[in-house]
Short mmCIF file of C-alpha atoms in Angstrom, two decimals:
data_model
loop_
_atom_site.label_atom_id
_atom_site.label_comp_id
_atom_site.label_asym_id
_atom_site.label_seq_id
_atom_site.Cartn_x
_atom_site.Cartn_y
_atom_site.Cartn_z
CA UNK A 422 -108.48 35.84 19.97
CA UNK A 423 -109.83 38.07 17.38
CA UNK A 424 -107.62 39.12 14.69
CA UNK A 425 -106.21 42.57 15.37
CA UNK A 426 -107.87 45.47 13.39
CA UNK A 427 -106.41 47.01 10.40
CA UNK A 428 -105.27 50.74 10.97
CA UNK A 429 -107.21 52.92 8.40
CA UNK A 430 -105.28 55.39 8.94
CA UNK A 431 -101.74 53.98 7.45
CA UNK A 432 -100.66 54.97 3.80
CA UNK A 433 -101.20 52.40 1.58
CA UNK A 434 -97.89 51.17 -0.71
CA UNK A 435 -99.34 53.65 -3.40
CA UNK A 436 -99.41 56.25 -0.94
CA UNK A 437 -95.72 55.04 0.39
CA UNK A 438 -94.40 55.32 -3.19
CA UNK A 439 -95.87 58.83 -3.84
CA UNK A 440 -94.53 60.29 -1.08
CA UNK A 441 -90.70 59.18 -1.53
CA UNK A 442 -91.68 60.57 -5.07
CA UNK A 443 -92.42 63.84 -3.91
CA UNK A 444 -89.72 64.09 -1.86
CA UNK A 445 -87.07 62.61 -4.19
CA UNK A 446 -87.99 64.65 -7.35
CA UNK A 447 -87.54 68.05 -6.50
CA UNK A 448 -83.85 67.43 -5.05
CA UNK A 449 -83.54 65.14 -8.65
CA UNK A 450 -84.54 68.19 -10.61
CA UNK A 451 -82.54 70.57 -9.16
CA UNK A 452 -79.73 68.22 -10.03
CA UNK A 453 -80.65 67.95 -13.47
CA UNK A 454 -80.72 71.66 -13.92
CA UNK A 455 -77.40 72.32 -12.23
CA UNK A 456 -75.75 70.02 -14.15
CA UNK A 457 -77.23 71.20 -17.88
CA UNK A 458 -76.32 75.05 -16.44
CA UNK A 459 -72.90 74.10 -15.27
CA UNK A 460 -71.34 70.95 -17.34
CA UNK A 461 -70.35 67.48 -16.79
CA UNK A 462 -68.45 68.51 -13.61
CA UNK A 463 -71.24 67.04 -11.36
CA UNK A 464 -70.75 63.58 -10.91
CA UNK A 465 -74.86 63.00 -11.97
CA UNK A 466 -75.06 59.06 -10.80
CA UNK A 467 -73.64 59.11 -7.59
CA UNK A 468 -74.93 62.16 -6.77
CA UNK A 469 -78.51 60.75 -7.90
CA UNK A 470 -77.78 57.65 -6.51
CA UNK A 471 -77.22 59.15 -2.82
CA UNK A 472 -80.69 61.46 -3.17
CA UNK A 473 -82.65 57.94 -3.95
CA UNK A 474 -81.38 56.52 -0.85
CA UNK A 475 -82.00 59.40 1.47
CA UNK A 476 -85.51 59.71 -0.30
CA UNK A 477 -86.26 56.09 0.88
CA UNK A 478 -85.35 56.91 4.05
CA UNK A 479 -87.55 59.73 4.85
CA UNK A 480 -91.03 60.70 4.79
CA UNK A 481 -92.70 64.16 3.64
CA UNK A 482 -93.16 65.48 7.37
CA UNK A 483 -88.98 64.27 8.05
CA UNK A 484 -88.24 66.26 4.68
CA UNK A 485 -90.48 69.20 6.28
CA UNK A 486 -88.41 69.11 9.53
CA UNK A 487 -85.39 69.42 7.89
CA UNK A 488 -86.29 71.55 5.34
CA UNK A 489 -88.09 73.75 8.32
CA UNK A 490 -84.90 73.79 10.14
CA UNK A 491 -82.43 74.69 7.39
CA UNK A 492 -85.14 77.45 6.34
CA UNK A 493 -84.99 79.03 9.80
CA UNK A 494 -81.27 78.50 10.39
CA UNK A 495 -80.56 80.33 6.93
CA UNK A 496 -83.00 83.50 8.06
CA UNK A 497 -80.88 84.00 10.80
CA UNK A 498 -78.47 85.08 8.46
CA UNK A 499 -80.50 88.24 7.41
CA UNK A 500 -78.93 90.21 9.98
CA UNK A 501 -75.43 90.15 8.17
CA UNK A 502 -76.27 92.81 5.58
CA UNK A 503 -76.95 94.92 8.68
CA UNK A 504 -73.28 93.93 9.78
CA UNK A 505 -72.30 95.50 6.75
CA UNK A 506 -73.96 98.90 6.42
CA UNK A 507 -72.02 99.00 9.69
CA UNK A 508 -68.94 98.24 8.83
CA UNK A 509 -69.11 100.70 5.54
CA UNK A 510 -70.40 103.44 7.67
CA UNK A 511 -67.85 102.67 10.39
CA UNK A 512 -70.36 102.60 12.98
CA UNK A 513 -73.58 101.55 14.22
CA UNK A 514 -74.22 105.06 15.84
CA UNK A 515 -78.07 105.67 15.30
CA UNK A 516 -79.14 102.14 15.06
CA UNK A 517 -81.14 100.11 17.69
CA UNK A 518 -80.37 97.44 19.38
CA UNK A 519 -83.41 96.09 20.53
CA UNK A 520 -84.72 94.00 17.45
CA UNK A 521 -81.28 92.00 18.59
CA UNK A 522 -81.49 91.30 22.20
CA UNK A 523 -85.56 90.96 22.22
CA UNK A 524 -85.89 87.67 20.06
CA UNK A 525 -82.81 86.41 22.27
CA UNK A 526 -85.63 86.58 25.17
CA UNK A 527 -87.97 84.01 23.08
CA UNK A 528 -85.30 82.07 21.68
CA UNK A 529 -84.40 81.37 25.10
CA UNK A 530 -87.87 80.61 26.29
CA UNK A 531 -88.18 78.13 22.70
CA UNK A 532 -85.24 76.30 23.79
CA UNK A 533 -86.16 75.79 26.82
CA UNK A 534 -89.55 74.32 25.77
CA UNK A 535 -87.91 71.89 23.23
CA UNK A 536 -85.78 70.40 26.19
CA UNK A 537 -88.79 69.78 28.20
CA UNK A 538 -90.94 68.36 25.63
CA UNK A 539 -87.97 66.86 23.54
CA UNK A 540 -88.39 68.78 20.42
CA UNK A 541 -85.29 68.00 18.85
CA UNK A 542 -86.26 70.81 15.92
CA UNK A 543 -86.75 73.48 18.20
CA UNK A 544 -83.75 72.74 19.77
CA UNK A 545 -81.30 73.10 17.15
CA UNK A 546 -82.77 75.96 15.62
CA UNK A 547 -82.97 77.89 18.45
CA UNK A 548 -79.34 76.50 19.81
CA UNK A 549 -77.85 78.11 16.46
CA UNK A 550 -79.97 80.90 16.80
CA UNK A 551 -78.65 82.19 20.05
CA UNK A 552 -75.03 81.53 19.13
CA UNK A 553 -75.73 84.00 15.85
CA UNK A 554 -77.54 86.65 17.73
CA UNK A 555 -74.90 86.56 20.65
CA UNK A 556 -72.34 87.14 18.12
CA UNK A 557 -74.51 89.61 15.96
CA UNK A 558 -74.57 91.88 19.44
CA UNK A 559 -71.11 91.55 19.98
CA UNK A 560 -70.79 93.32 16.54
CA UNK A 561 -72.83 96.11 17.46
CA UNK A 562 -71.17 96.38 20.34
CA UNK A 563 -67.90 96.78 18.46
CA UNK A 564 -69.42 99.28 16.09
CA UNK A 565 -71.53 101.27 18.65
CA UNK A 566 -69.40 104.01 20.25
CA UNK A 567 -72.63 104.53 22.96
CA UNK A 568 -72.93 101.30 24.36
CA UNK A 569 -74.78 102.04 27.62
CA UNK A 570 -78.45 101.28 26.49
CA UNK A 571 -77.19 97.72 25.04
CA UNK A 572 -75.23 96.56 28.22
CA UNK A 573 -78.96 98.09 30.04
CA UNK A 574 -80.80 95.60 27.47
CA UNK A 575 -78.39 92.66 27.63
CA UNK A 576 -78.96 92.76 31.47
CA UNK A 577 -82.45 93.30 31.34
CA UNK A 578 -82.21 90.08 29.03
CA UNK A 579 -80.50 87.82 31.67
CA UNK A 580 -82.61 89.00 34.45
CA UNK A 581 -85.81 88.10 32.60
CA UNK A 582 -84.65 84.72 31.46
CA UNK A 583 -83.29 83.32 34.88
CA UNK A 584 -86.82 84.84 36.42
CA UNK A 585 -88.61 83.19 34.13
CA UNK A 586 -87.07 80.00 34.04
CA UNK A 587 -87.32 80.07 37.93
CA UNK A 588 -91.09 80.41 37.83
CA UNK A 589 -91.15 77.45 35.36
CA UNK A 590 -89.16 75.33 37.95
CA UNK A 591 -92.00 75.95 40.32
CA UNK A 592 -94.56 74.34 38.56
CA UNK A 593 -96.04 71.17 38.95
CA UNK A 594 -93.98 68.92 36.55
CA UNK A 595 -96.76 67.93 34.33
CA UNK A 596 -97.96 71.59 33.78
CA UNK A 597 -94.34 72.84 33.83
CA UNK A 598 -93.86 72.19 29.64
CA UNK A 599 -97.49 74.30 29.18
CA UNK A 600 -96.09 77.04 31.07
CA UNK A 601 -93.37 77.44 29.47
CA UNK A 602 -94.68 77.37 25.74
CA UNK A 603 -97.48 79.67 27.00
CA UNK A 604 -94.45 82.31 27.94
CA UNK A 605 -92.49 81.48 24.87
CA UNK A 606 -95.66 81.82 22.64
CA UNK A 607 -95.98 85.22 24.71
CA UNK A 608 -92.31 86.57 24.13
CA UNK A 609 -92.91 85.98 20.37
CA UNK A 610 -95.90 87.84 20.44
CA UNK A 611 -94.32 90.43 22.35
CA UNK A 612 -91.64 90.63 20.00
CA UNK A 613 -94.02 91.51 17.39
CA UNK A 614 -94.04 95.58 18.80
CA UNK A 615 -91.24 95.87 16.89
CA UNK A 616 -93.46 95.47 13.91
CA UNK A 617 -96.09 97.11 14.89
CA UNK A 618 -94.14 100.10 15.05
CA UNK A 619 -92.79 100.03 11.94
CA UNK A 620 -96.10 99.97 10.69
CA UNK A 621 -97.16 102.94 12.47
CA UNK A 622 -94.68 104.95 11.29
CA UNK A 623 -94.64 103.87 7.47
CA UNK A 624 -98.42 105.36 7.82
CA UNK A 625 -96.92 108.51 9.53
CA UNK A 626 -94.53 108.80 7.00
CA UNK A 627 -96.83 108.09 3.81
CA UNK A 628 -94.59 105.64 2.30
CA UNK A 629 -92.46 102.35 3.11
CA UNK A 630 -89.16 103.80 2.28
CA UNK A 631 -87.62 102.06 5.20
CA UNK A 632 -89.09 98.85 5.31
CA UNK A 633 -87.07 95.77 2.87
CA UNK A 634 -89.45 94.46 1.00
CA UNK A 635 -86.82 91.21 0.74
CA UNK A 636 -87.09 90.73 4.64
CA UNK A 637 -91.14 91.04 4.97
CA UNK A 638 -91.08 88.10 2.50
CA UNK A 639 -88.81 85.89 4.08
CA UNK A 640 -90.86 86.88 7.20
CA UNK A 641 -94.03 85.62 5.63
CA UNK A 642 -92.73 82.29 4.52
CA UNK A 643 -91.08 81.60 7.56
CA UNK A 644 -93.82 82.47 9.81
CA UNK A 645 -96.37 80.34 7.74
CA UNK A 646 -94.15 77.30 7.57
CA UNK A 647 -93.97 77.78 11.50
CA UNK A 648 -97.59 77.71 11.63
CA UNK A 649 -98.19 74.81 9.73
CA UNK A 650 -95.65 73.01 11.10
CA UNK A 651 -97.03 73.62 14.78
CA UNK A 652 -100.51 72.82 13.48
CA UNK A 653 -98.83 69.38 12.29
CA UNK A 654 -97.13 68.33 15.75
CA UNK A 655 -100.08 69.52 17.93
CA UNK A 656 -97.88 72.67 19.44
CA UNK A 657 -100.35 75.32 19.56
CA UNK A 658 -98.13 77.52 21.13
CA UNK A 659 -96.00 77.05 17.74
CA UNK A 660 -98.94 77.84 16.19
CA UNK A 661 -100.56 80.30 17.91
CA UNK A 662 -97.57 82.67 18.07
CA UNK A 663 -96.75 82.45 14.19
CA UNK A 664 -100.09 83.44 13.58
CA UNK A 665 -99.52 86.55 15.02
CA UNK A 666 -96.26 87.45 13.50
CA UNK A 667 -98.08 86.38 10.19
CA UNK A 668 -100.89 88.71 10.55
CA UNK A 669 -98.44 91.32 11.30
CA UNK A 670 -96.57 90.61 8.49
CA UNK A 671 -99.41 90.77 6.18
CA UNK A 672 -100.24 94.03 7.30
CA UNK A 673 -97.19 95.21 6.53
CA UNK A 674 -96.81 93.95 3.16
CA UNK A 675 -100.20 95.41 2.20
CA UNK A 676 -98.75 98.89 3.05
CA UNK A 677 -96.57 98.45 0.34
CA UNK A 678 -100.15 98.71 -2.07
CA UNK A 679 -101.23 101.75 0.08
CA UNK A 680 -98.12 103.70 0.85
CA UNK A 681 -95.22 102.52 -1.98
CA UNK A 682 -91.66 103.14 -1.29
CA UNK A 683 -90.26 106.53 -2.45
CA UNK A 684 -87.53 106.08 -4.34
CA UNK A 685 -87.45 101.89 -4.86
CA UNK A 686 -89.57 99.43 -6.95
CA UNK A 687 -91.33 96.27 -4.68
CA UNK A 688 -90.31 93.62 -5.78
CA UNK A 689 -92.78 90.72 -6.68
CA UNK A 690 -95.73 93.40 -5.57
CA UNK A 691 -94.80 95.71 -8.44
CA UNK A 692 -95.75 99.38 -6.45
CA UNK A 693 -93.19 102.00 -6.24
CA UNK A 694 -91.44 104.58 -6.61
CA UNK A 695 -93.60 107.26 -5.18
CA UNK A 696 -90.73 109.66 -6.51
CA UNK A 697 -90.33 109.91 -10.20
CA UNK A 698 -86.25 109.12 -11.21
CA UNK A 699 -84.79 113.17 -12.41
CA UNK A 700 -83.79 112.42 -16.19
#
């Protein structure tokens, strides 16, 4: 028998040893730093101790999951300062609905796709996700005196996800998974009108008054750790649709070099304010 052929393509024990490295150090750092900012009340050895032995235990694509999935999880949150403005104004009257209950229609269609191809990443993100938005519309719901349009758009919303997840049903069982990340993939880019329009009218309008700067950021580091991340596992419908929202994106943040906010500085870009501050 012939002995079996080395695998090329496995890290070496240099390799091995850089990689916990990189993962370990930046955690190690960060510790470091909060305990020279903050005192002795960080306990630096056990603390340390616990970040070497997670380090060993994961590689850089495990910390790039998790990292990935905290990442997303936390840009859920965004919404909340919208939740506020609400509350201070004592109503939602005038604001729209849709840029809740549409990305409920992909998450769906995500989370479905992770059950059928066992992507436990997609879904938790997308579990979490749901629960957040659900409660986000029950907010606007509470603050909304004309809630008509949103029960119209919640139903809408069920409707499309049972059809679709009939169709999926129908397919043959080993195209079924394809399917259904070619629809997800789909919703997401579909989702992307939202942002489209925005960008339309910022060049109506001459400026990007109305468009955070602090969200279109988070939306372009998001949607390019999405990418590579779908690049990574083979899911080109991952990939595909966060190249979309990332071109989108990018669009949008060059307005911010052609048509500056009025009254507010960009941050990291610089441009702005269009309007000169009355000394």
């Amino acid at each position: 028998m012939a002995p079996p052929e080395s695998n090329s393509s496995s890290p070496t024990l240099g390799q091995r040893v850089v990689n916990r490295l990189l993962v370990g150090l930046p955690p190690l750092i960060l510790l470091l730093l909060v305990n020279a900012l903050y005192g002795p009340g960080i306990d630096v050895q056990t603390t340390g101790t616990w970040i070497a032995f997670v380090t060993l235990q994961m590689d850089l694509f495990t910390l790039f999951a998790y990292w990935l999935t905290l990442f997303s999880i936390g840009f859920t949150f965004l919404p909340v300062f919208q939740i506020i403005e609400w509350r201070a104004r004592g109503t939602a009257d005038g604001f729209s609905s849709v840029n809740l209950v549409l990305p409920m229609l992909m998450m769906s269609c995500w989370l479905r796709h992770g059950f059928m191809t066992s992507d436990n990443t997609n879904i938790l993100i997308n579990t979490v996700n749901l629960v957040i938005f659900s409660l986000y519309i029950i907010c606007f719901g509470y603050y909304q005196p004309k809630r008509k349009y949103l029960y119209g758009q919640v139903l809408s919303l069920a409707i499309s996800v049972y059809a679709i997840f009939a169709y999926v049903d129908q397919q043959p069982i080993d195209k079924a998974a394809d399917v259904m990340g070619s629809i997800a993939a789909a919703t997401q880019i579909i989702g992307l009108a939202g942002g489209l329009y925005e960008i339309k009218r910022a060049i109506g309008l001459g400026h990007t008054e109305y468009i955070p700067a602090s969200l279109q950021f988070g939306i372009f580091l998001i949607s390019a750790q999405w990418t590579a991340f779908g690049f990574i596992v083979g899911n080109y419908y991952i990939a595909v649709a966060n190249i979309a929202g990332l071109a989108v994106n990018l669009i949008t943040i060059a307005l911010y070099f052609v048509y500056p906010p009025l009254t507010w500085r960009v941050p990291i870009i610089g441009t702005g304010p269009q309007q000169k501050k009355k000394e």
